[in-house]
Amino acid sequence: MAALFEDSNIALLGSDLEKRVREHAGDKETAWEGVGTEPGIQIWRIEKFQVVPWPKEKTGSFYDGDSYIVLNTYKKTPESESLSYDLHFWLGNNTTQDEAGTAAYKTVELDDHLHGRAIQYREVQGDESERFLSYFPRFLSLRGGVASGFHHVTDPPPLDLNNLYRISFHQVGVRSNLIVRQVPAEAVSLVAGDVYVLDKGTKIWQYNTKSSLGKEKFKAAEFVHSIVEARGSQCDVTVYDEGVSGAGIFLAEFGEGTVLQPENTETAPGPLTLYRLSDATGQVLFDLVEPAAYSTLSSKDAFLLDHSDDPKHPAVYVWIGKNASLNERRLAPQYAQRYLHDKKARGGSVRTSIPILKMQEGDEPDVFLRLMNA
């Protein structure tokens, strides 16, 4: 996936890729019929340029070889008569460029179907937005995809299974969500501060690092229990705690001398920066605007708010004024990706895979309004 997010700006609109997507898309997408008419979560996977509904029983499970579209339809208040929309496309680390491009294109198409009222999110595996993760009581990021078929974690295990999962939880208010990410079963995947589950088929090992949180240990035990229960209790479970006798057995599975990698240290967030987007000259220009406040925005333009240096919830926000040009409306997310790519090329430490949010004037999410002191 590095070729998509680290070394390119995913130029889609106006490209050969868009032409291929258009050829396969046809004039009317039947998947959008009746969509967004009542509150709830709807998910589709991209399969050979087609938008295919994702089974309800797999809600919360995403495969790294795939691309998905997720629509959250909701009411801002219980009394509200109108519906609001959060529209995400999620790209796995090993998805193809065709799948990623189709997901991006079809997301725009669905937003058009919803009369441009959705807040659009570009999500990349491992850098999902807080909003996206909040939808799923249990979020599983697994290896595999449409090209390789499925092997669900609760399927009868082959004897040579050796899957490693990193366990965490996502807290929003009083609600906590289980986050399970399948990672390479290699020593480099083991980081201090996390909890891990090694699924060996008939044996399941849980490893709690010293600085992991009690809730993470509890959530990991919940995940292990769900696997064991689904396999008819035909698994032996062992729990290891770092520093306790016997814990070296777990680490030895990843090679002699395996030690935990140090935890990532968070830096202080950088300042917010606001830019006016302009393509009037035929080139995309990012003009710095001060102050970074809602009162600075103008209905005739499009703006980019850079919040990429925040250590906890980095993102780039694209705000589209009511009277912005058609090109700016259409190409703004691509411009935001280009901005991240250029920032990294200039020596910045930014990850080009962080969330990109596109919104229309008057339909901004609360997090954007807070950042802009609206």
Short mmCIF file of C-alpha atoms in Angstrom, two decimals:
data_model
loop_
_atom_site.label_atom_id
_atom_site.label_comp_id
_atom_site.label_asym_id
_atom_site.label_seq_id
_atom_site.Cartn_x
_atom_site.Cartn_y
_atom_site.Cartn_z
CA MET A 1 0.00 0.00 0.00
CA ALA A 2 3.05 2.26 0.27
CA ALA A 3 2.82 2.92 -3.45
CA LEU A 4 -0.65 4.33 -2.94
CA PHE A 5 -0.14 6.48 0.14
CA GLU A 6 3.53 7.17 0.68
CA ASP A 7 4.85 7.56 -2.86
CA SER A 8 1.88 8.99 -4.71
CA ASN A 9 -1.01 11.38 -4.26
CA ILE A 10 -3.65 8.94 -5.57
CA ALA A 11 -4.44 11.07 -8.60
CA LEU A 12 -7.85 9.74 -9.55
CA LEU A 13 -10.16 12.31 -11.06
CA GLY A 14 -9.32 12.98 -14.70
CA SER A 15 -6.89 10.05 -14.82
CA ASP A 16 -6.87 6.77 -16.74
CA LEU A 17 -7.92 5.10 -13.50
CA GLU A 18 -11.06 7.22 -13.34
CA LYS A 19 -11.85 6.26 -16.93
CA ARG A 20 -11.60 2.57 -16.03
CA VAL A 21 -13.79 3.12 -12.97
CA ARG A 22 -16.37 5.00 -15.05
CA GLU A 23 -16.42 2.26 -17.68
CA HIS A 24 -17.23 -0.36 -15.08
CA ALA A 25 -19.53 1.84 -13.01
CA GLY A 26 -22.23 2.45 -15.61
CA ASP A 27 -24.66 5.33 -15.43
CA LYS A 28 -26.66 4.18 -12.42
CA GLU A 29 -25.51 2.43 -9.25
CA THR A 30 -28.27 0.11 -8.05
CA ALA A 31 -26.57 -0.28 -4.67
CA TRP A 32 -27.65 3.25 -3.72
CA GLU A 33 -31.37 2.56 -4.10
CA GLY A 34 -33.10 3.25 -0.78
CA VAL A 35 -29.82 4.15 0.94
CA GLY A 36 -29.75 6.73 3.74
CA THR A 37 -33.48 6.73 4.44
CA GLU A 38 -33.27 5.71 8.10
CA PRO A 39 -30.63 5.79 10.87
CA GLY A 40 -28.04 3.03 10.88
CA ILE A 41 -24.73 1.75 9.50
CA GLN A 42 -24.47 0.43 5.93
CA ILE A 43 -21.29 -1.12 4.49
CA TRP A 44 -20.21 -2.14 0.99
CA ARG A 45 -17.04 -3.81 -0.29
CA ILE A 46 -15.50 -3.10 -3.69
CA GLU A 47 -15.29 -6.28 -5.76
CA LYS A 48 -13.94 -5.99 -9.33
CA PHE A 49 -15.18 -2.39 -9.68
CA GLN A 50 -18.59 -3.33 -8.25
CA VAL A 51 -20.21 -2.13 -5.01
CA VAL A 52 -21.30 -5.23 -3.07
CA PRO A 53 -23.23 -5.11 0.25
CA TRP A 54 -21.15 -6.37 3.18
CA PRO A 55 -22.91 -9.08 5.26
CA LYS A 56 -24.46 -7.82 8.49
CA GLU A 57 -22.74 -10.58 10.47
CA LYS A 58 -19.36 -9.23 9.33
CA THR A 59 -20.02 -5.67 10.49
CA GLY A 60 -16.82 -4.37 12.09
CA SER A 61 -14.54 -6.80 10.21
CA PHE A 62 -12.30 -5.30 7.53
CA TYR A 63 -9.66 -7.10 5.43
CA ASP A 64 -6.37 -5.46 4.52
CA GLY A 65 -6.62 -6.53 0.88
CA ASP A 66 -9.93 -4.73 0.34
CA SER A 67 -11.58 -1.32 0.04
CA TYR A 68 -14.94 -0.50 1.64
CA ILE A 69 -17.58 2.24 1.76
CA VAL A 70 -19.32 2.90 5.09
CA LEU A 71 -22.37 5.15 5.51
CA ASN A 72 -23.55 6.28 8.94
CA THR A 73 -27.07 7.76 8.79
CA TYR A 74 -28.16 9.51 11.99
CA LYS A 75 -30.15 12.32 13.58
CA LYS A 76 -28.16 15.09 15.22
CA THR A 77 -30.81 15.27 17.95
CA PRO A 78 -33.61 12.82 18.79
CA GLU A 79 -36.13 15.52 17.84
CA SER A 80 -34.55 16.27 14.47
CA GLU A 81 -36.77 15.63 11.46
CA SER A 82 -33.87 15.58 8.99
CA LEU A 83 -31.13 12.96 8.63
CA SER A 84 -27.38 13.59 8.63
CA TYR A 85 -24.67 11.50 7.01
CA ASP A 86 -21.07 10.47 7.65
CA LEU A 87 -19.65 8.79 4.55
CA HIS A 88 -16.33 6.94 4.77
CA PHE A 89 -14.23 4.98 2.32
CA TRP A 90 -11.76 2.64 4.04
CA LEU A 91 -8.64 1.43 2.26
CA GLY A 92 -6.75 -1.64 3.43
CA ASN A 93 -2.96 -1.56 3.36
CA ASN A 94 -2.87 -4.17 0.59
CA THR A 95 -5.84 -3.07 -1.50
CA THR A 96 -5.26 -2.51 -5.20
CA GLN A 97 -5.20 0.89 -6.86
CA ASP A 98 -8.29 -0.08 -8.86
CA GLU A 99 -10.19 -0.92 -5.66
CA ALA A 100 -9.03 2.23 -3.88
CA GLY A 101 -9.92 4.38 -6.87
CA THR A 102 -13.33 2.77 -7.22
CA ALA A 103 -14.06 3.31 -3.51
CA ALA A 104 -13.09 6.99 -3.79
CA TYR A 105 -15.13 7.51 -6.95
CA LYS A 106 -18.18 5.65 -5.65
CA THR A 107 -18.08 7.62 -2.39
CA VAL A 108 -18.42 10.84 -4.38
CA GLU A 109 -21.23 9.23 -6.35
CA LEU A 110 -23.08 8.24 -3.16
CA ASP A 111 -22.61 11.75 -1.76
CA ASP A 112 -24.20 13.11 -4.95
CA HIS A 113 -27.08 10.67 -4.40
CA LEU A 114 -27.47 12.16 -0.90
CA HIS A 115 -27.56 15.66 -2.44
CA GLY A 116 -24.05 16.56 -1.22
CA ARG A 117 -25.08 16.56 2.43
CA ALA A 118 -22.62 13.94 3.69
CA ILE A 119 -19.35 14.61 5.49
CA GLN A 120 -16.80 12.55 3.55
CA TYR A 121 -13.92 10.73 5.27
CA ARG A 122 -10.92 9.09 3.63
CA GLU A 123 -9.83 6.28 6.02
CA VAL A 124 -6.67 4.21 5.75
CA GLN A 125 -5.99 1.04 7.74
CA GLY A 126 -4.14 1.83 10.96
CA ASP A 127 -5.01 5.54 10.89
CA GLU A 128 -8.79 5.41 11.17
CA SER A 129 -10.63 8.42 12.52
CA GLU A 130 -12.14 8.37 16.00
CA ARG A 131 -15.56 8.78 14.43
CA PHE A 132 -15.13 5.69 12.24
CA LEU A 133 -13.98 3.43 15.09
CA SER A 134 -16.86 4.58 17.31
CA TYR A 135 -19.39 2.76 15.09
CA PHE A 136 -18.22 -0.74 15.96
CA PRO A 137 -18.44 -2.39 19.41
CA ARG A 138 -15.74 -4.73 18.05
CA PHE A 139 -13.49 -3.56 15.20
CA LEU A 140 -11.33 -6.25 13.57
CA SER A 141 -8.61 -5.41 11.06
CA LEU A 142 -7.65 -8.73 9.50
CA ARG A 143 -5.35 -10.07 6.81
CA GLY A 144 -6.87 -11.33 3.55
CA GLY A 145 -9.48 -10.02 1.18
CA VAL A 146 -11.72 -10.67 -1.78
CA ALA A 147 -8.88 -12.07 -3.90
CA SER A 148 -7.75 -14.58 -1.26
CA GLY A 149 -11.12 -15.62 0.17
CA PHE A 150 -12.02 -15.55 3.85
CA HIS A 151 -10.70 -17.24 6.91
CA HIS A 152 -12.66 -15.90 9.86
CA VAL A 153 -10.91 -16.03 13.23
CA THR A 154 -13.68 -18.29 14.55
CA ASP A 155 -13.51 -20.84 11.73
CA PRO A 156 -12.23 -24.33 12.63
CA PRO A 157 -8.47 -23.74 13.00
CA PRO A 158 -5.84 -25.44 10.84
CA LEU A 159 -3.05 -27.04 12.83
CA ASP A 160 -0.40 -24.67 11.47
CA LEU A 161 -2.23 -21.43 12.35
CA ASN A 162 0.06 -18.68 13.64
CA ASN A 163 -1.88 -15.40 13.76
CA LEU A 164 -0.87 -12.48 15.95
CA TYR A 165 -3.33 -9.78 17.08
CA ARG A 166 -2.71 -6.49 18.84
CA ILE A 167 -5.52 -5.55 21.22
CA SER A 168 -6.59 -2.07 22.34
CA PHE A 169 -9.75 -0.20 23.14
CA HIS A 170 -11.27 3.00 21.88
CA GLN A 171 -13.01 5.18 24.44
CA VAL A 172 -15.73 7.67 23.48
CA GLY A 173 -17.55 9.04 26.52
CA VAL A 174 -18.74 6.09 28.59
CA ARG A 175 -18.54 3.67 25.66
CA SER A 176 -15.47 1.58 24.94
CA ASN A 177 -14.90 -0.38 21.73
CA LEU A 178 -12.67 -3.39 21.25
CA ILE A 179 -10.01 -2.80 18.58
CA VAL A 180 -8.32 -5.91 17.20
CA ARG A 181 -5.61 -5.54 14.55
CA GLN A 182 -3.97 -8.56 12.97
CA VAL A 183 -0.26 -7.81 12.62
CA PRO A 184 2.63 -9.81 11.15
CA ALA A 185 3.64 -12.63 13.50
CA GLU A 186 7.14 -11.22 13.80
CA ALA A 187 9.27 -9.81 16.62
CA VAL A 188 9.05 -6.28 15.19
CA SER A 189 5.27 -6.29 15.81
CA LEU A 190 5.69 -6.59 19.60
CA VAL A 191 5.63 -3.14 21.21
CA ALA A 192 5.74 -2.29 24.91
CA GLY A 193 2.44 -1.02 26.27
CA ASP A 194 0.18 -3.26 24.17
CA VAL A 195 -1.59 -6.58 24.70
CA TYR A 196 -1.19 -9.42 22.20
CA VAL A 197 -3.01 -12.61 21.34
CA LEU A 198 -1.19 -15.38 19.46
CA ASP A 199 -3.66 -17.79 17.85
CA LYS A 200 -1.98 -21.11 17.12
CA GLY A 201 -5.21 -22.94 16.30
CA THR A 202 -5.52 -25.41 19.16
CA LYS A 203 -3.59 -23.10 21.50
CA ILE A 204 -4.23 -19.42 22.17
CA TRP A 205 -1.74 -17.33 24.12
CA GLN A 206 -2.39 -13.88 25.57
CA TYR A 207 0.59 -11.68 26.46
CA ASN A 208 0.14 -8.63 28.68
CA THR A 209 3.01 -6.13 28.63
CA LYS A 210 3.84 -4.33 31.88
CA SER A 211 2.50 -0.93 30.89
CA SER A 212 -0.66 -2.20 29.17
CA LEU A 213 -3.91 -0.99 30.66
CA GLY A 214 -6.29 -3.12 32.67
CA LYS A 215 -9.06 -2.48 30.14
CA GLU A 216 -6.84 -3.71 27.30
CA LYS A 217 -6.13 -6.93 29.20
CA PHE A 218 -9.85 -7.38 29.84
CA LYS A 219 -10.76 -6.71 26.21
CA ALA A 220 -8.08 -9.15 25.05
CA ALA A 221 -9.56 -11.82 27.32
CA GLU A 222 -12.99 -11.08 25.80
CA PHE A 223 -11.57 -11.59 22.31
CA VAL A 224 -9.87 -14.84 23.29
CA HIS A 225 -13.10 -16.08 24.88
CA SER A 226 -15.06 -15.33 21.69
CA ILE A 227 -12.63 -17.45 19.64
CA VAL A 228 -12.66 -20.34 22.11
CA GLU A 229 -16.45 -20.31 22.38
CA ALA A 230 -16.94 -20.26 18.60
CA ARG A 231 -14.54 -23.21 18.25
CA GLY A 232 -16.53 -25.30 20.71
CA SER A 233 -14.01 -24.77 23.51
CA GLN A 234 -11.46 -26.89 21.62
CA CYS A 235 -8.60 -24.50 22.42
CA ASP A 236 -6.15 -24.33 25.31
CA VAL A 237 -5.67 -20.78 26.63
CA THR A 238 -2.56 -19.50 28.42
CA VAL A 239 -2.06 -15.96 29.73
CA TYR A 240 1.47 -14.58 30.13
CA ASP A 241 2.41 -11.37 31.96
CA GLU A 242 5.65 -9.58 31.11
CA GLY A 243 8.24 -10.02 33.85
CA VAL A 244 6.52 -13.04 35.38
CA SER A 245 8.07 -16.49 35.28
CA GLY A 246 7.25 -18.28 32.04
CA ALA A 247 6.57 -15.14 29.98
CA GLY A 248 9.70 -15.81 27.94
CA ILE A 249 7.89 -18.75 26.32
CA PHE A 250 5.68 -16.30 24.43
CA LEU A 251 8.58 -14.12 23.24
CA ALA A 252 10.60 -17.18 22.19
CA GLU A 253 7.93 -17.93 19.58
CA PHE A 254 9.26 -14.96 17.61
CA GLY A 255 12.91 -15.91 17.66
CA GLU A 256 15.76 -16.19 20.11
CA GLY A 257 16.53 -12.92 21.90
CA THR A 258 13.19 -11.28 21.05
CA VAL A 259 12.52 -8.16 23.12
CA LEU A 260 9.68 -5.67 23.06
CA GLN A 261 10.03 -2.61 20.87
CA PRO A 262 9.88 0.71 22.78
CA GLU A 263 6.57 2.53 22.99
CA ASN A 264 5.93 5.41 20.63
CA THR A 265 6.43 8.72 22.39
CA GLU A 266 3.88 11.40 21.61
CA THR A 267 5.00 14.90 20.81
CA ALA A 268 3.12 18.10 21.54
CA PRO A 269 0.61 19.02 18.83
CA GLY A 270 1.73 21.63 16.31
CA PRO A 271 -0.24 24.79 15.60
CA LEU A 272 -3.36 24.74 13.44
CA THR A 273 -2.80 26.17 9.97
CA LEU A 274 -5.49 27.26 7.54
CA TYR A 275 -5.05 27.55 3.78
CA ARG A 276 -7.27 28.85 0.99
CA LEU A 277 -7.39 26.42 -1.95
CA SER A 278 -7.18 27.92 -5.41
CA ASP A 279 -6.94 26.31 -8.84
CA ALA A 280 -7.74 29.41 -10.90
CA THR A 281 -4.26 29.41 -12.46
CA GLY A 282 -4.50 25.76 -13.50
CA GLN A 283 -2.27 24.75 -10.60
CA VAL A 284 -3.36 24.05 -7.04
CA LEU A 285 -2.22 26.79 -4.67
CA PHE A 286 -2.35 26.69 -0.88
CA ASP A 287 -2.41 30.26 0.44
CA LEU A 288 -1.87 30.63 4.18
CA VAL A 289 -4.75 32.43 5.90
CA GLU A 290 -4.69 33.84 9.42
CA PRO A 291 -6.18 33.42 11.90
CA ALA A 292 -7.30 29.79 11.71
CA ALA A 293 -10.84 30.63 12.75
CA TYR A 294 -14.33 30.04 11.36
CA SER A 295 -14.83 33.77 10.88
CA THR A 296 -11.99 33.74 8.33
CA LEU A 297 -13.78 31.34 5.97
CA SER A 298 -15.47 32.68 2.84
CA SER A 299 -18.43 31.09 1.03
CA LYS A 300 -16.85 31.67 -2.37
CA ASP A 301 -13.73 29.59 -1.64
CA ALA A 302 -12.52 26.20 -0.41
CA PHE A 303 -10.19 25.91 2.59
CA LEU A 304 -7.87 23.30 4.07
CA LEU A 305 -7.31 23.07 7.83
CA ASP A 306 -4.09 21.24 8.70
CA HIS A 307 -4.39 19.35 11.98
CA SER A 308 -1.90 16.66 10.93
CA ASP A 309 0.54 17.29 13.77
CA ASP A 310 -1.89 16.32 16.52
CA PRO A 311 -0.41 13.19 18.19
CA LYS A 312 -3.76 11.62 19.10
CA HIS A 313 -6.22 12.50 16.33
CA PRO A 314 -4.34 13.87 13.30
CA ALA A 315 -6.48 14.84 10.32
CA VAL A 316 -6.82 17.26 7.43
CA TYR A 317 -10.16 19.03 6.99
CA VAL A 318 -11.40 20.39 3.67
CA TRP A 319 -14.20 22.98 3.90
CA ILE A 320 -16.18 23.78 0.75
CA GLY A 321 -17.94 27.16 0.61
CA LYS A 322 -21.45 27.33 -0.84
CA ASN A 323 -20.18 29.27 -3.86
CA ALA A 324 -16.86 27.49 -4.41
CA SER A 325 -15.97 26.52 -7.97
CA LEU A 326 -17.07 23.19 -9.37
CA ASN A 327 -13.47 21.99 -9.70
CA GLU A 328 -12.72 22.90 -6.10
CA ARG A 329 -15.78 20.97 -4.96
CA ARG A 330 -14.89 17.96 -7.08
CA LEU A 331 -11.15 17.83 -6.53
CA ALA A 332 -10.76 19.09 -2.95
CA PRO A 333 -10.05 15.66 -1.36
CA GLN A 334 -7.43 14.95 -4.03
CA TYR A 335 -5.89 18.37 -3.33
CA ALA A 336 -5.74 17.49 0.38
CA GLN A 337 -3.89 14.27 -0.41
CA ARG A 338 -1.48 16.25 -2.58
CA TYR A 339 -0.95 18.68 0.30
CA LEU A 340 0.02 15.83 2.64
CA HIS A 341 2.31 14.31 0.02
CA ASP A 342 4.05 17.65 -0.58
CA LYS A 343 4.40 18.30 3.16
CA LYS A 344 6.14 14.97 3.62
CA ALA A 345 8.36 15.57 0.58
CA ARG A 346 9.54 18.82 2.21
CA GLY A 347 10.81 16.80 5.18
CA GLY A 348 7.72 16.78 7.37
CA SER A 349 7.03 13.83 9.66
CA VAL A 350 3.37 13.69 8.61
CA ARG A 351 1.77 10.37 7.69
CA THR A 352 0.01 10.65 4.35
CA SER A 353 -2.50 8.00 5.48
CA ILE A 354 -4.18 10.13 8.17
CA PRO A 355 -7.92 10.85 7.79
CA ILE A 356 -9.08 13.44 5.28
CA LEU A 357 -12.51 14.98 5.93
CA LYS A 358 -14.47 16.91 3.32
CA MET A 359 -17.49 18.97 4.38
CA GLN A 360 -19.89 21.50 2.93
CA GLU A 361 -20.50 24.90 4.47
CA GLY A 362 -23.30 24.52 7.02
CA ASP A 363 -22.76 20.75 7.48
CA GLU A 364 -19.54 20.77 9.51
CA PRO A 365 -18.78 18.11 12.16
CA ASP A 366 -18.51 19.21 15.78
CA VAL A 367 -14.77 18.49 15.93
CA PHE A 368 -14.11 20.96 13.09
CA LEU A 369 -16.26 23.64 14.69
CA ARG A 370 -14.39 23.23 17.98
CA LEU A 371 -11.00 23.54 16.29
CA MET A 372 -12.15 26.68 14.46
CA ASN A 373 -13.71 28.30 17.55
CA ALA A 374 -17.07 28.48 15.77
#
